[in-house]
Structures are given as C-alpha cells and as structure tokens.
C-alpha cells in the first residue's frame, strides 16, 4: 500500500505564480482590509464591492499558471497517496495535476447561493465575472464559493480524517494564523514525519519535530524530491 502524504498549503505556494499572499502585505489582501471584502457583514453591506473584489481575484487566478511546487505534488502521486488540504481559493493545485484537493476555504472558480441551507451546492463560473444578477436555481443571488472569516469550514472533518492516518505532513506557504485550518497540524499521529516549507519558517508556531526548509516553495522542490526519492 502506498504511504500517505497530506499537504497543508496556503497562499505562499501560489506567490511564485504571481498571486499575492495575505500576511506579507501587512494584513491587507490586495490593499483591502479583510473586514471590507471577506466577511458575511461585508457582503450584506456592500455586495457590489465584494463581488468586484472576487471578480478581480478570479481574473488574476485564471491568468496565473501553476508553478513547479504545485507540479511537484502531482509528481509525488507516482509513489504516494497524496491529499492536498489547501486554504487557497485558487485552483492552481488542480491545474498542476493534483487529483485529490480539499479546499478548506472554497474555490473561487465556483459560486454558491447566498440563500439559506444550500451550503454544499456549487456552480462553476464561466470566465472571470460573476454578476449580482446571476441567480441560483432557487432564485437567490450567487456569491463566490469562498469561506469568509466568521463562517463555518465545512471541509474540516474530511481533512481531519486524512490527517489522522497520514505518514507524512508537508506544511507549505501558510502563516498558520487562520483557524481552524492552522489547528489541523495537531491531528497527525506521533509517527507522522513532518516538514514545513516557508521562507519565514523560523517565525512560525511549530514544534521541533518538524524538518524545516526555510526557502520558497519553488526553491524547496529539489530538496523535497530528495526526501521523497524522486531524484
Ligand atoms: N492564492 C490564494 O488562494 C490566496 C491568496 C491570498 C490569501 N488567501 C486567503 O487568505 C488566507 C491567508 O492565510 P495563509 O496562511 O494561506 O497565508 P498568509 O498570507 O497568512 O501566509 C503566507 C505564508 O506564506 C509564506 N510565503 C511567502 N512567499 C512564499 C513562497 N514563495 N513560498 C513559500 N512560502 C511563502 C509567508 O512567509 C507566510 O508564512 C487563507 O485563508 C486564504 O484563503 C488565499
């Protein structure tokens, strides 16, 4: 049976594809405060701004390409069972070839209803633009399929089930500041081998059992290939 690798990724893995991270810009997301664009309150008070913000992010994602770090996790599938648990709302893991991706915070290429009780029905967005006139099957306005701050994270249980029997955990490109996602690293067993990849790894809250690669995601690929016998 193949050994299982769970990858917990964050905005940093897509930085070298040209998509800005969140913490590296002083807690602003593309010059917006998260309260203005990434909360249910923001949607209720200014849906035009929120829709425009995510339309711009979607356009940027569509114009970006997966980088060698995304592609490396696809290559790993030749010898391992690989499950990607990503906080990213971009689809660069999928476009890098990864078969099994869990999006904790949603996927910007999809929309969902802003009405009640339809949490798990997602509609693919054709192109980059979602309009406030676009409606779901039940007639409610479509909103981006993104988990906003203060909302439940429906994929957490699925992620936990993969972490508890992981042989390896690779944490890459996340500041481990956003909960509950950051708490996932505590679900692995004592025998799980853990690696963290982040240029600022020394500043992150992880214990000494992690192998630390203090380089960018792309710069770490050759080291990761050695660790997993791909070279
Ligand atoms: N690409 C995206 O989908 C995207 C982009 C920005 C924000 N977000 C959202 O904002 C939240 C941000 O939390 P987060 O922890 O994912 O990101 P974060 O912005 O809080 O932290 C990014 C981390 O990546 C590291 N990093 C920067 N450049 C890197 C590189 N080239 N290689 C490897 N690591 C690098 C930084 O040192 C930092 O620790 C997430 O919930 C996410 O949904 C998503």
mmCIF file with all atom_site columns, C-alpha atoms in Angstrom, residues 22-201:
data_model
loop_
_atom_site.group_PDB
_atom_site.id
_atom_site.type_symbol
_atom_site.label_atom_id
_atom_site.label_alt_id
_atom_site.label_comp_id
_atom_site.label_asym_id
_atom_site.label_entity_id
_atom_site.label_seq_id
_atom_site.pdbx_PDB_ins_code
_atom_site.Cartn_x
_atom_site.Cartn_y
_atom_site.Cartn_z
_atom_site.occupancy
_atom_site.B_iso_or_equiv
_atom_site.pdbx_formal_charge
_atom_site.auth_seq_id
_atom_site.auth_comp_id
_atom_site.auth_asym_id
_atom_site.auth_atom_id
_atom_site.pdbx_PDB_model_num
ATOM 1   C CA . UNK A 1 22  ? -2.185  37.868 2.683   1.00 0.00 ? 22  UNK A CA 1
ATOM 2   C CA . UNK A 1 23  ? 0.201   38.352 5.639   1.00 0.00 ? 23  UNK A CA 1
ATOM 3   C CA . UNK A 1 24  ? 3.093   39.567 3.504   1.00 0.00 ? 24  UNK A CA 1
ATOM 4   C CA . UNK A 1 25  ? 1.048   42.653 2.630   1.00 0.00 ? 25  UNK A CA 1
ATOM 5   C CA . UNK A 1 26  ? 0.613   43.896 6.212   1.00 0.00 ? 26  UNK A CA 1
ATOM 6   C CA . UNK A 1 27  ? -2.632  42.034 6.737   1.00 0.00 ? 27  UNK A CA 1
ATOM 7   C CA . UNK A 1 28  ? -4.211  43.600 3.673   1.00 0.00 ? 28  UNK A CA 1
ATOM 8   C CA . UNK A 1 29  ? -5.476  41.468 0.797   1.00 0.00 ? 29  UNK A CA 1
ATOM 9   C CA . UNK A 1 30  ? -4.614  43.311 -2.433  1.00 0.00 ? 30  UNK A CA 1
ATOM 10  C CA . UNK A 1 31  ? -4.951  46.615 -0.487  1.00 0.00 ? 31  UNK A CA 1
ATOM 11  C CA . UNK A 1 32  ? -8.308  45.755 1.096   1.00 0.00 ? 32  UNK A CA 1
ATOM 12  C CA . UNK A 1 33  ? -8.922  45.099 4.775   1.00 0.00 ? 33  UNK A CA 1
ATOM 13  C CA . UNK A 1 34  ? -10.456 41.644 5.191   1.00 0.00 ? 34  UNK A CA 1
ATOM 14  C CA . UNK A 1 35  ? -13.440 43.162 7.013   1.00 0.00 ? 35  UNK A CA 1
ATOM 15  C CA . UNK A 1 36  ? -14.279 45.071 3.807   1.00 0.00 ? 36  UNK A CA 1
ATOM 16  C CA . UNK A 1 37  ? -14.296 42.081 1.478   1.00 0.00 ? 37  UNK A CA 1
ATOM 17  C CA . UNK A 1 38  ? -14.088 38.719 3.250   1.00 0.00 ? 38  UNK A CA 1
ATOM 18  C CA . UNK A 1 39  ? -16.862 38.618 5.843   1.00 0.00 ? 39  UNK A CA 1
ATOM 19  C CA . UNK A 1 40  ? -20.631 37.974 5.681   1.00 0.00 ? 40  UNK A CA 1
ATOM 20  C CA . UNK A 1 41  ? -21.112 41.517 7.048   1.00 0.00 ? 41  UNK A CA 1
ATOM 21  C CA . UNK A 1 42  ? -19.206 42.955 4.071   1.00 0.00 ? 42  UNK A CA 1
ATOM 22  C CA . UNK A 1 43  ? -21.468 41.040 1.671   1.00 0.00 ? 43  UNK A CA 1
ATOM 23  C CA . UNK A 1 44  ? -24.572 42.292 3.461   1.00 0.00 ? 44  UNK A CA 1
ATOM 24  C CA . UNK A 1 45  ? -23.499 45.930 3.470   1.00 0.00 ? 45  UNK A CA 1
ATOM 25  C CA . UNK A 1 46  ? -21.649 46.250 0.154   1.00 0.00 ? 46  UNK A CA 1
ATOM 26  C CA . UNK A 1 47  ? -22.201 43.260 -2.155  1.00 0.00 ? 47  UNK A CA 1
ATOM 27  C CA . UNK A 1 48  ? -21.018 45.268 -5.196  1.00 0.00 ? 48  UNK A CA 1
ATOM 28  C CA . UNK A 1 49  ? -17.579 45.774 -3.665  1.00 0.00 ? 49  UNK A CA 1
ATOM 29  C CA . UNK A 1 50  ? -17.296 42.147 -2.522  1.00 0.00 ? 50  UNK A CA 1
ATOM 30  C CA . UNK A 1 51  ? -18.381 40.803 -5.916  1.00 0.00 ? 51  UNK A CA 1
ATOM 31  C CA . UNK A 1 52  ? -15.920 43.127 -7.685  1.00 0.00 ? 52  UNK A CA 1
ATOM 32  C CA . UNK A 1 53  ? -13.071 42.137 -5.355  1.00 0.00 ? 53  UNK A CA 1
ATOM 33  C CA . UNK A 1 54  ? -13.543 38.418 -6.036  1.00 0.00 ? 54  UNK A CA 1
ATOM 34  C CA . UNK A 1 55  ? -14.061 39.028 -9.755  1.00 0.00 ? 55  UNK A CA 1
ATOM 35  C CA . UNK A 1 56  ? -10.638 40.704 -9.802  1.00 0.00 ? 56  UNK A CA 1
ATOM 36  C CA . UNK A 1 57  ? -9.084  37.826 -7.824  1.00 0.00 ? 57  UNK A CA 1
ATOM 37  C CA . UNK A 1 58  ? -10.705 35.296 -10.192 1.00 0.00 ? 58  UNK A CA 1
ATOM 38  C CA . UNK A 1 59  ? -9.368  37.115 -13.250 1.00 0.00 ? 59  UNK A CA 1
ATOM 39  C CA . UNK A 1 60  ? -5.887  37.068 -11.719 1.00 0.00 ? 60  UNK A CA 1
ATOM 40  C CA . UNK A 1 61  ? -6.149  33.346 -10.898 1.00 0.00 ? 61  UNK A CA 1
ATOM 41  C CA . UNK A 1 62  ? -7.264  32.486 -14.436 1.00 0.00 ? 62  UNK A CA 1
ATOM 42  C CA . UNK A 1 63  ? -4.294  34.439 -15.838 1.00 0.00 ? 63  UNK A CA 1
ATOM 43  C CA . UNK A 1 64  ? -1.822  32.669 -13.491 1.00 0.00 ? 64  UNK A CA 1
ATOM 44  C CA . UNK A 1 65  ? -0.108  29.358 -14.042 1.00 0.00 ? 65  UNK A CA 1
ATOM 45  C CA . UNK A 1 66  ? 0.783   26.576 -11.606 1.00 0.00 ? 66  UNK A CA 1
ATOM 46  C CA . UNK A 1 67  ? 4.463   26.687 -10.605 1.00 0.00 ? 67  UNK A CA 1
ATOM 47  C CA . UNK A 1 68  ? 6.952   23.824 -10.076 1.00 0.00 ? 68  UNK A CA 1
ATOM 48  C CA . UNK A 1 69  ? 5.846   23.439 -6.433  1.00 0.00 ? 69  UNK A CA 1
ATOM 49  C CA . UNK A 1 70  ? 2.241   22.753 -7.454  1.00 0.00 ? 70  UNK A CA 1
ATOM 50  C CA . UNK A 1 71  ? 3.541   20.390 -10.145 1.00 0.00 ? 71  UNK A CA 1
ATOM 51  C CA . UNK A 1 72  ? 5.823   18.578 -7.676  1.00 0.00 ? 72  UNK A CA 1
ATOM 52  C CA . UNK A 1 73  ? 2.811   17.470 -5.614  1.00 0.00 ? 73  UNK A CA 1
ATOM 53  C CA . UNK A 1 74  ? 1.304   15.927 -8.731  1.00 0.00 ? 74  UNK A CA 1
ATOM 54  C CA . UNK A 1 75  ? 4.600   14.119 -9.449  1.00 0.00 ? 75  UNK A CA 1
ATOM 55  C CA . UNK A 1 76  ? 4.549   12.683 -5.914  1.00 0.00 ? 76  UNK A CA 1
ATOM 56  C CA . UNK A 1 77  ? 1.383   10.763 -6.820  1.00 0.00 ? 77  UNK A CA 1
ATOM 57  C CA . UNK A 1 78  ? 3.554   8.288  -8.766  1.00 0.00 ? 78  UNK A CA 1
ATOM 58  C CA . UNK A 1 79  ? 4.820   6.823  -5.491  1.00 0.00 ? 79  UNK A CA 1
ATOM 59  C CA . UNK A 1 80  ? 2.463   8.036  -2.756  1.00 0.00 ? 80  UNK A CA 1
ATOM 60  C CA . UNK A 1 81  ? -1.157  8.647  -1.949  1.00 0.00 ? 81  UNK A CA 1
ATOM 61  C CA . UNK A 1 82  ? -1.251  12.465 -1.894  1.00 0.00 ? 82  UNK A CA 1
ATOM 62  C CA . UNK A 1 83  ? -4.056  14.515 -0.377  1.00 0.00 ? 83  UNK A CA 1
ATOM 63  C CA . UNK A 1 84  ? -3.852  18.297 -0.697  1.00 0.00 ? 84  UNK A CA 1
ATOM 64  C CA . UNK A 1 85  ? -5.643  20.254 2.004   1.00 0.00 ? 85  UNK A CA 1
ATOM 65  C CA . UNK A 1 86  ? -5.442  23.848 0.839   1.00 0.00 ? 86  UNK A CA 1
ATOM 66  C CA . UNK A 1 87  ? -6.522  27.140 2.346   1.00 0.00 ? 87  UNK A CA 1
ATOM 67  C CA . UNK A 1 88  ? -6.160  28.663 -1.096  1.00 0.00 ? 88  UNK A CA 1
ATOM 68  C CA . UNK A 1 89  ? -9.164  29.657 -3.113  1.00 0.00 ? 89  UNK A CA 1
ATOM 69  C CA . UNK A 1 90  ? -7.211  29.436 -6.368  1.00 0.00 ? 90  UNK A CA 1
ATOM 70  C CA . UNK A 1 91  ? -7.274  26.239 -8.445  1.00 0.00 ? 91  UNK A CA 1
ATOM 71  C CA . UNK A 1 92  ? -3.529  26.004 -9.138  1.00 0.00 ? 92  UNK A CA 1
ATOM 72  C CA . UNK A 1 93  ? -3.150  22.643 -7.362  1.00 0.00 ? 93  UNK A CA 1
ATOM 73  C CA . UNK A 1 94  ? -5.755  21.121 -9.694  1.00 0.00 ? 94  UNK A CA 1
ATOM 74  C CA . UNK A 1 95  ? -4.205  22.768 -12.738 1.00 0.00 ? 95  UNK A CA 1
ATOM 75  C CA . UNK A 1 96  ? -0.805  21.473 -11.570 1.00 0.00 ? 96  UNK A CA 1
ATOM 76  C CA . UNK A 1 97  ? -2.302  17.999 -11.911 1.00 0.00 ? 97  UNK A CA 1
ATOM 77  C CA . UNK A 1 98  ? -3.163  17.060 -8.303  1.00 0.00 ? 98  UNK A CA 1
ATOM 78  C CA . UNK A 1 99  ? -6.072  14.622 -8.247  1.00 0.00 ? 99  UNK A CA 1
ATOM 79  C CA . UNK A 1 100 ? -7.206  14.917 -4.636  1.00 0.00 ? 100 UNK A CA 1
ATOM 80  C CA . UNK A 1 101 ? -7.636  18.509 -3.427  1.00 0.00 ? 101 UNK A CA 1
ATOM 81  C CA . UNK A 1 102 ? -9.735  19.598 -0.451  1.00 0.00 ? 102 UNK A CA 1
ATOM 82  C CA . UNK A 1 103 ? -10.464 23.342 -0.461  1.00 0.00 ? 103 UNK A CA 1
ATOM 83  C CA . UNK A 1 104 ? -10.978 24.381 3.152   1.00 0.00 ? 104 UNK A CA 1
ATOM 84  C CA . UNK A 1 105 ? -11.848 27.959 2.206   1.00 0.00 ? 105 UNK A CA 1
ATOM 85  C CA . UNK A 1 106 ? -13.635 27.333 -1.086  1.00 0.00 ? 106 UNK A CA 1
ATOM 86  C CA . UNK A 1 107 ? -12.716 27.632 -4.752  1.00 0.00 ? 107 UNK A CA 1
ATOM 87  C CA . UNK A 1 108 ? -13.029 30.983 -6.474  1.00 0.00 ? 108 UNK A CA 1
ATOM 88  C CA . UNK A 1 109 ? -13.831 29.347 -9.830  1.00 0.00 ? 109 UNK A CA 1
ATOM 89  C CA . UNK A 1 110 ? -17.234 28.362 -8.357  1.00 0.00 ? 110 UNK A CA 1
ATOM 90  C CA . UNK A 1 111 ? -20.220 30.227 -6.929  1.00 0.00 ? 111 UNK A CA 1
ATOM 91  C CA . UNK A 1 112 ? -22.868 29.222 -4.437  1.00 0.00 ? 112 UNK A CA 1
ATOM 92  C CA . UNK A 1 113 ? -26.236 30.513 -3.337  1.00 0.00 ? 113 UNK A CA 1
ATOM 93  C CA . UNK A 1 114 ? -26.434 33.379 -0.877  1.00 0.00 ? 114 UNK A CA 1
ATOM 94  C CA . UNK A 1 115 ? -29.756 31.936 0.303   1.00 0.00 ? 115 UNK A CA 1
ATOM 95  C CA . UNK A 1 116 ? -30.230 29.739 3.364   1.00 0.00 ? 116 UNK A CA 1
ATOM 96  C CA . UNK A 1 117 ? -29.421 25.999 3.629   1.00 0.00 ? 117 UNK A CA 1
ATOM 97  C CA . UNK A 1 118 ? -27.615 25.461 0.332   1.00 0.00 ? 118 UNK A CA 1
ATOM 98  C CA . UNK A 1 119 ? -24.076 25.331 1.635   1.00 0.00 ? 119 UNK A CA 1
ATOM 99  C CA . UNK A 1 120 ? -22.859 22.390 -0.483  1.00 0.00 ? 120 UNK A CA 1
ATOM 100 C CA . UNK A 1 121 ? -24.250 23.191 -3.935  1.00 0.00 ? 121 UNK A CA 1
ATOM 101 C CA . UNK A 1 122 ? -21.619 24.797 -6.148  1.00 0.00 ? 122 UNK A CA 1
ATOM 102 C CA . UNK A 1 123 ? -21.935 26.266 -9.643  1.00 0.00 ? 123 UNK A CA 1
ATOM 103 C CA . UNK A 1 124 ? -18.916 26.552 -11.970 1.00 0.00 ? 124 UNK A CA 1
ATOM 104 C CA . UNK A 1 125 ? -18.316 30.144 -13.133 1.00 0.00 ? 125 UNK A CA 1
ATOM 105 C CA . UNK A 1 126 ? -17.808 30.566 -16.849 1.00 0.00 ? 126 UNK A CA 1
ATOM 106 C CA . UNK A 1 127 ? -14.943 33.067 -17.217 1.00 0.00 ? 127 UNK A CA 1
ATOM 107 C CA . UNK A 1 128 ? -13.962 35.531 -14.506 1.00 0.00 ? 128 UNK A CA 1
ATOM 108 C CA . UNK A 1 129 ? -17.074 37.592 -13.863 1.00 0.00 ? 129 UNK A CA 1
ATOM 109 C CA . UNK A 1 130 ? -19.939 36.878 -11.509 1.00 0.00 ? 130 UNK A CA 1
ATOM 110 C CA . UNK A 1 131 ? -22.754 39.451 -11.509 1.00 0.00 ? 131 UNK A CA 1
ATOM 111 C CA . UNK A 1 132 ? -25.209 40.336 -8.771  1.00 0.00 ? 132 UNK A CA 1
ATOM 112 C CA . UNK A 1 133 ? -27.888 39.489 -11.353 1.00 0.00 ? 133 UNK A CA 1
ATOM 113 C CA . UNK A 1 134 ? -26.722 35.847 -11.543 1.00 0.00 ? 134 UNK A CA 1
ATOM 114 C CA . UNK A 1 135 ? -29.101 33.659 -9.555  1.00 0.00 ? 135 UNK A CA 1
ATOM 115 C CA . UNK A 1 136 ? -29.043 30.099 -8.225  1.00 0.00 ? 136 UNK A CA 1
ATOM 116 C CA . UNK A 1 137 ? -31.735 27.521 -9.096  1.00 0.00 ? 137 UNK A CA 1
ATOM 117 C CA . UNK A 1 138 ? -33.853 28.770 -6.190  1.00 0.00 ? 138 UNK A CA 1
ATOM 118 C CA . UNK A 1 139 ? -33.632 32.428 -7.250  1.00 0.00 ? 139 UNK A CA 1
ATOM 119 C CA . UNK A 1 140 ? -31.091 33.715 -4.707  1.00 0.00 ? 140 UNK A CA 1
ATOM 120 C CA . UNK A 1 141 ? -28.109 35.846 -5.758  1.00 0.00 ? 141 UNK A CA 1
ATOM 121 C CA . UNK A 1 142 ? -24.969 33.817 -6.422  1.00 0.00 ? 142 UNK A CA 1
ATOM 122 C CA . UNK A 1 143 ? -21.939 34.667 -4.256  1.00 0.00 ? 143 UNK A CA 1
ATOM 123 C CA . UNK A 1 144 ? -18.367 33.416 -4.605  1.00 0.00 ? 144 UNK A CA 1
ATOM 124 C CA . UNK A 1 145 ? -17.719 29.902 -3.260  1.00 0.00 ? 145 UNK A CA 1
ATOM 125 C CA . UNK A 1 146 ? -15.390 31.224 -0.589  1.00 0.00 ? 146 UNK A CA 1
ATOM 126 C CA . UNK A 1 147 ? -15.479 30.653 3.162   1.00 0.00 ? 147 UNK A CA 1
ATOM 127 C CA . UNK A 1 148 ? -15.437 34.091 4.741   1.00 0.00 ? 148 UNK A CA 1
ATOM 128 C CA . UNK A 1 149 ? -13.982 34.947 8.131   1.00 0.00 ? 149 UNK A CA 1
ATOM 129 C CA . UNK A 1 150 ? -16.523 34.010 10.786  1.00 0.00 ? 150 UNK A CA 1
ATOM 130 C CA . UNK A 1 151 ? -18.160 31.301 8.653   1.00 0.00 ? 151 UNK A CA 1
ATOM 131 C CA . UNK A 1 152 ? -18.098 27.541 9.258   1.00 0.00 ? 152 UNK A CA 1
ATOM 132 C CA . UNK A 1 153 ? -15.471 25.459 7.433   1.00 0.00 ? 153 UNK A CA 1
ATOM 133 C CA . UNK A 1 154 ? -17.494 22.516 6.122   1.00 0.00 ? 154 UNK A CA 1
ATOM 134 C CA . UNK A 1 155 ? -14.499 20.502 4.825   1.00 0.00 ? 155 UNK A CA 1
ATOM 135 C CA . UNK A 1 156 ? -12.708 20.338 8.198   1.00 0.00 ? 156 UNK A CA 1
ATOM 136 C CA . UNK A 1 157 ? -13.927 16.830 9.129   1.00 0.00 ? 157 UNK A CA 1
ATOM 137 C CA . UNK A 1 158 ? -12.839 15.424 5.787   1.00 0.00 ? 158 UNK A CA 1
ATOM 138 C CA . UNK A 1 159 ? -9.382  16.993 6.259   1.00 0.00 ? 159 UNK A CA 1
ATOM 139 C CA . UNK A 1 160 ? -9.043  15.660 9.815   1.00 0.00 ? 160 UNK A CA 1
ATOM 140 C CA . UNK A 1 161 ? -9.872  12.129 8.634   1.00 0.00 ? 161 UNK A CA 1
ATOM 141 C CA . UNK A 1 162 ? -6.928  12.275 6.241   1.00 0.00 ? 162 UNK A CA 1
ATOM 142 C CA . UNK A 1 163 ? -4.535  13.787 8.765   1.00 0.00 ? 163 UNK A CA 1
ATOM 143 C CA . UNK A 1 164 ? -5.032  11.163 11.435  1.00 0.00 ? 164 UNK A CA 1
ATOM 144 C CA . UNK A 1 165 ? -3.556  8.361  9.319   1.00 0.00 ? 165 UNK A CA 1
ATOM 145 C CA . UNK A 1 166 ? -1.018  10.413 7.349   1.00 0.00 ? 166 UNK A CA 1
ATOM 146 C CA . UNK A 1 167 ? 2.547   9.022  7.131   1.00 0.00 ? 167 UNK A CA 1
ATOM 147 C CA . UNK A 1 168 ? 3.868   12.460 6.144   1.00 0.00 ? 168 UNK A CA 1
ATOM 148 C CA . UNK A 1 169 ? 2.636   16.009 6.643   1.00 0.00 ? 169 UNK A CA 1
ATOM 149 C CA . UNK A 1 170 ? 4.023   18.813 4.479   1.00 0.00 ? 170 UNK A CA 1
ATOM 150 C CA . UNK A 1 171 ? 3.032   22.324 5.587   1.00 0.00 ? 171 UNK A CA 1
ATOM 151 C CA . UNK A 1 172 ? 3.809   24.820 2.844   1.00 0.00 ? 172 UNK A CA 1
ATOM 152 C CA . UNK A 1 173 ? 3.218   28.536 2.375   1.00 0.00 ? 173 UNK A CA 1
ATOM 153 C CA . UNK A 1 174 ? 0.930   29.163 5.312   1.00 0.00 ? 174 UNK A CA 1
ATOM 154 C CA . UNK A 1 175 ? 1.480   31.507 8.250   1.00 0.00 ? 175 UNK A CA 1
ATOM 155 C CA . UNK A 1 176 ? -0.669  29.168 10.412  1.00 0.00 ? 176 UNK A CA 1
ATOM 156 C CA . UNK A 1 177 ? -2.606  32.185 11.583  1.00 0.00 ? 177 UNK A CA 1
ATOM 157 C CA . UNK A 1 178 ? -6.044  31.342 10.255  1.00 0.00 ? 178 UNK A CA 1
ATOM 158 C CA . UNK A 1 179 ? -8.090  28.970 12.419  1.00 0.00 ? 179 UNK A CA 1
ATOM 159 C CA . UNK A 1 180 ? -9.473  26.329 12.413  1.00 0.00 ? 180 UNK A CA 1
ATOM 160 C CA . UNK A 1 181 ? -7.211  25.399 9.448   1.00 0.00 ? 181 UNK A CA 1
ATOM 161 C CA . UNK A 1 182 ? -3.985  26.058 11.397  1.00 0.00 ? 182 UNK A CA 1
ATOM 162 C CA . UNK A 1 183 ? -5.067  23.610 14.117  1.00 0.00 ? 183 UNK A CA 1
ATOM 163 C CA . UNK A 1 184 ? -5.026  20.719 11.626  1.00 0.00 ? 184 UNK A CA 1
ATOM 164 C CA . UNK A 1 185 ? -1.300  20.101 12.167  1.00 0.00 ? 185 UNK A CA 1
ATOM 165 C CA . UNK A 1 186 ? -2.134  18.738 15.640  1.00 0.00 ? 186 UNK A CA 1
ATOM 166 C CA . UNK A 1 187 ? -4.227  15.823 14.319  1.00 0.00 ? 187 UNK A CA 1
ATOM 167 C CA . UNK A 1 188 ? -1.332  13.761 12.952  1.00 0.00 ? 188 UNK A CA 1
ATOM 168 C CA . UNK A 1 189 ? -0.020  10.692 14.808  1.00 0.00 ? 189 UNK A CA 1
ATOM 169 C CA . UNK A 1 190 ? 3.284   10.617 16.716  1.00 0.00 ? 190 UNK A CA 1
ATOM 170 C CA . UNK A 1 191 ? 4.863   8.524  13.954  1.00 0.00 ? 191 UNK A CA 1
ATOM 171 C CA . UNK A 1 192 ? 3.960   11.007 11.187  1.00 0.00 ? 192 UNK A CA 1
ATOM 172 C CA . UNK A 1 193 ? 7.016   12.709 9.635   1.00 0.00 ? 193 UNK A CA 1
ATOM 173 C CA . UNK A 1 194 ? 6.511   16.460 9.382   1.00 0.00 ? 194 UNK A CA 1
ATOM 174 C CA . UNK A 1 195 ? 8.090   19.031 7.084   1.00 0.00 ? 195 UNK A CA 1
ATOM 175 C CA . UNK A 1 196 ? 7.477   22.768 6.926   1.00 0.00 ? 196 UNK A CA 1
ATOM 176 C CA . UNK A 1 197 ? 8.383   24.891 3.890   1.00 0.00 ? 197 UNK A CA 1
ATOM 177 C CA . UNK A 1 198 ? 8.323   28.664 4.304   1.00 0.00 ? 198 UNK A CA 1
ATOM 178 C CA . UNK A 1 199 ? 10.992  31.377 3.929   1.00 0.00 ? 199 UNK A CA 1
ATOM 179 C CA . UNK A 1 200 ? 9.856   32.591 7.367   1.00 0.00 ? 200 UNK A CA 1
ATOM 180 C CA . UNK A 1 201 ? 9.565   29.109 8.888   1.00 0.00 ? 201 UNK A CA 1
#
